[in-house]
XYZ file of C-alpha atoms in Angstrom:
172
model
C 94.145 97.894 91.924
C 93.339 95.070 93.839
C 92.943 95.080 98.000
C 96.112 93.744 99.593
C 95.256 91.420 102.376
C 98.225 91.388 105.464
C 99.286 88.278 106.222
C 100.574 88.765 109.922
C 104.427 88.362 108.714
C 106.438 90.702 109.904
C 109.183 92.302 108.155
C 112.266 94.333 110.204
C 114.397 97.209 109.440
C 117.867 96.745 109.965
C 119.136 98.740 112.908
C 121.159 100.858 110.789
C 118.803 101.045 107.994
C 116.886 104.333 106.857
C 113.824 104.530 104.695
C 113.654 107.720 102.813
C 111.274 108.763 100.482
C 109.673 112.143 99.097
C 106.534 113.384 97.758
C 104.880 116.240 96.509
C 102.145 118.247 98.069
C 99.386 115.450 97.303
C 101.096 112.655 98.682
C 102.495 111.142 95.402
C 105.889 109.557 95.728
C 108.880 111.895 94.164
C 111.600 109.480 95.179
C 112.208 106.479 97.397
C 115.621 104.789 98.053
C 116.270 101.110 97.850
C 115.471 100.079 101.556
C 112.043 101.623 101.576
C 111.584 99.601 97.809
C 113.023 96.336 99.214
C 110.823 96.514 102.767
C 107.862 97.501 100.802
C 108.426 95.168 97.797
C 107.201 97.464 95.154
C 109.368 98.560 91.990
C 110.355 101.881 91.663
C 107.991 102.018 88.851
C 105.236 100.939 90.618
C 105.994 103.725 93.481
C 107.019 106.757 91.422
C 103.708 109.093 91.193
C 101.795 106.384 93.492
C 100.173 107.766 96.506
C 102.255 107.292 99.781
C 99.134 105.829 101.095
C 99.727 102.719 98.889
C 101.493 101.072 101.818
C 99.012 101.987 104.731
C 98.048 99.012 106.684
C 94.497 98.562 108.172
C 95.719 98.554 111.272
C 96.834 102.192 111.383
C 94.707 104.834 112.364
C 93.363 107.261 110.384
C 93.186 109.960 112.421
C 97.280 109.709 112.752
C 97.808 110.532 109.177
C 95.073 113.350 109.408
C 97.273 114.652 112.703
C 100.374 113.910 110.297
C 98.798 116.417 107.144
C 97.583 118.792 109.544
C 101.309 119.388 111.494
C 102.853 119.266 107.947
C 100.681 121.839 106.207
C 101.459 124.106 109.504
C 104.555 123.964 108.424
C 106.012 121.735 111.639
C 108.064 118.152 111.808
C 106.581 115.083 113.265
C 107.880 112.191 114.698
C 105.353 109.390 114.520
C 105.028 105.197 115.072
C 103.799 103.611 111.827
C 102.681 99.980 110.488
C 102.973 99.766 106.570
C 101.638 97.062 104.627
C 103.882 95.672 101.731
C 102.730 94.494 98.322
C 102.989 91.125 99.524
C 100.795 91.262 102.509
C 103.583 91.799 105.420
C 103.724 94.287 107.593
C 107.058 96.434 109.123
C 106.763 99.081 111.988
C 108.773 102.091 111.631
C 109.469 105.243 113.888
C 109.088 108.050 111.150
C 110.219 111.447 111.060
C 108.399 113.494 108.528
C 109.091 117.018 107.537
C 107.993 119.855 104.894
C 110.477 120.907 102.499
C 110.623 124.308 101.601
C 111.401 126.538 98.421
C 113.574 129.623 98.824
C 110.621 131.877 99.838
C 109.241 129.554 102.343
C 106.526 128.070 100.641
C 106.276 124.470 100.859
C 107.062 122.381 97.499
C 106.447 118.983 98.709
C 107.379 116.218 102.296
C 110.539 114.206 103.519
C 110.575 111.358 105.487
C 112.718 109.176 107.306
C 111.984 105.953 108.782
C 114.250 104.144 111.215
C 113.450 100.710 113.385
C 111.574 101.103 116.435
C 112.283 99.805 119.611
C 110.036 96.706 119.991
C 108.665 97.637 123.345
C 107.373 101.318 122.290
C 105.227 99.277 119.562
C 104.028 97.032 122.059
C 102.883 100.572 124.036
C 101.027 101.926 120.643
C 99.587 99.177 119.574
C 96.771 98.764 122.085
C 96.339 102.745 121.543
C 96.169 102.361 117.538
C 93.350 99.202 118.079
C 91.259 101.459 120.104
C 91.697 104.405 117.802
C 91.168 101.669 114.477
C 88.019 100.255 116.687
C 86.441 103.585 117.002
C 86.593 105.038 113.133
C 85.373 101.090 112.330
C 81.839 102.160 114.288
C 81.102 105.155 112.597
C 78.923 104.858 109.053
C 81.705 106.202 107.297
C 85.536 106.247 107.099
C 85.639 110.292 107.711
C 82.809 110.418 110.805
C 85.042 107.462 111.803
C 88.526 109.574 111.331
C 86.842 112.205 113.111
C 86.111 110.519 116.310
C 88.890 108.848 116.671
C 90.812 111.816 116.355
C 88.790 113.260 118.927
C 89.567 110.178 121.359
C 93.258 110.781 120.728
C 93.042 114.431 121.412
C 91.063 112.901 124.820
C 93.837 110.449 125.385
C 96.863 113.142 125.144
C 94.822 115.664 127.584
C 93.692 113.073 129.923
C 97.956 111.985 130.413
C 98.252 116.525 129.854
C 100.516 115.947 127.062
C 101.315 117.251 123.522
C 101.239 114.793 121.260
C 105.442 115.093 120.358
C 105.928 114.609 124.342
C 103.173 111.822 123.826
C 105.526 109.980 121.083
C 108.838 110.620 122.381
C 107.567 109.013 125.766
C 106.444 105.709 124.446
């Protein structure tokens, strides 16, 4: 698959619109609503079975996804501001709420995400933080080392502010 280059063109989610997707345990898309298809600019066929990371924007710190996966695997929900990359190179910001999906025995069988339009002021507050984290990731020899270093930087920021991640996100 050819890498998609960001164009800098931003698409805005409507005030009342909700992007919904479901994935299996490996993060492969098993469901996407029409809003997701329209914003990501992929067809249903292209998305089904594809990794959700297909829409990962290069300005999105990998450490946020590490936190997301760590939280989900601990059977907890997470909220996050995310910038996604559409198939045509445009991008769109969302406020994501991601939860594990459980079977009747309490085992995780997949994941469910609802995303809505974030407040523009919150995005302006998160952008410089994400840039700092991405810059930290880029300073390292490989992606894994960079992700761990930026994760440590993010944890340090939270400790400095004396808040847990959820409190931090909801305080923006």
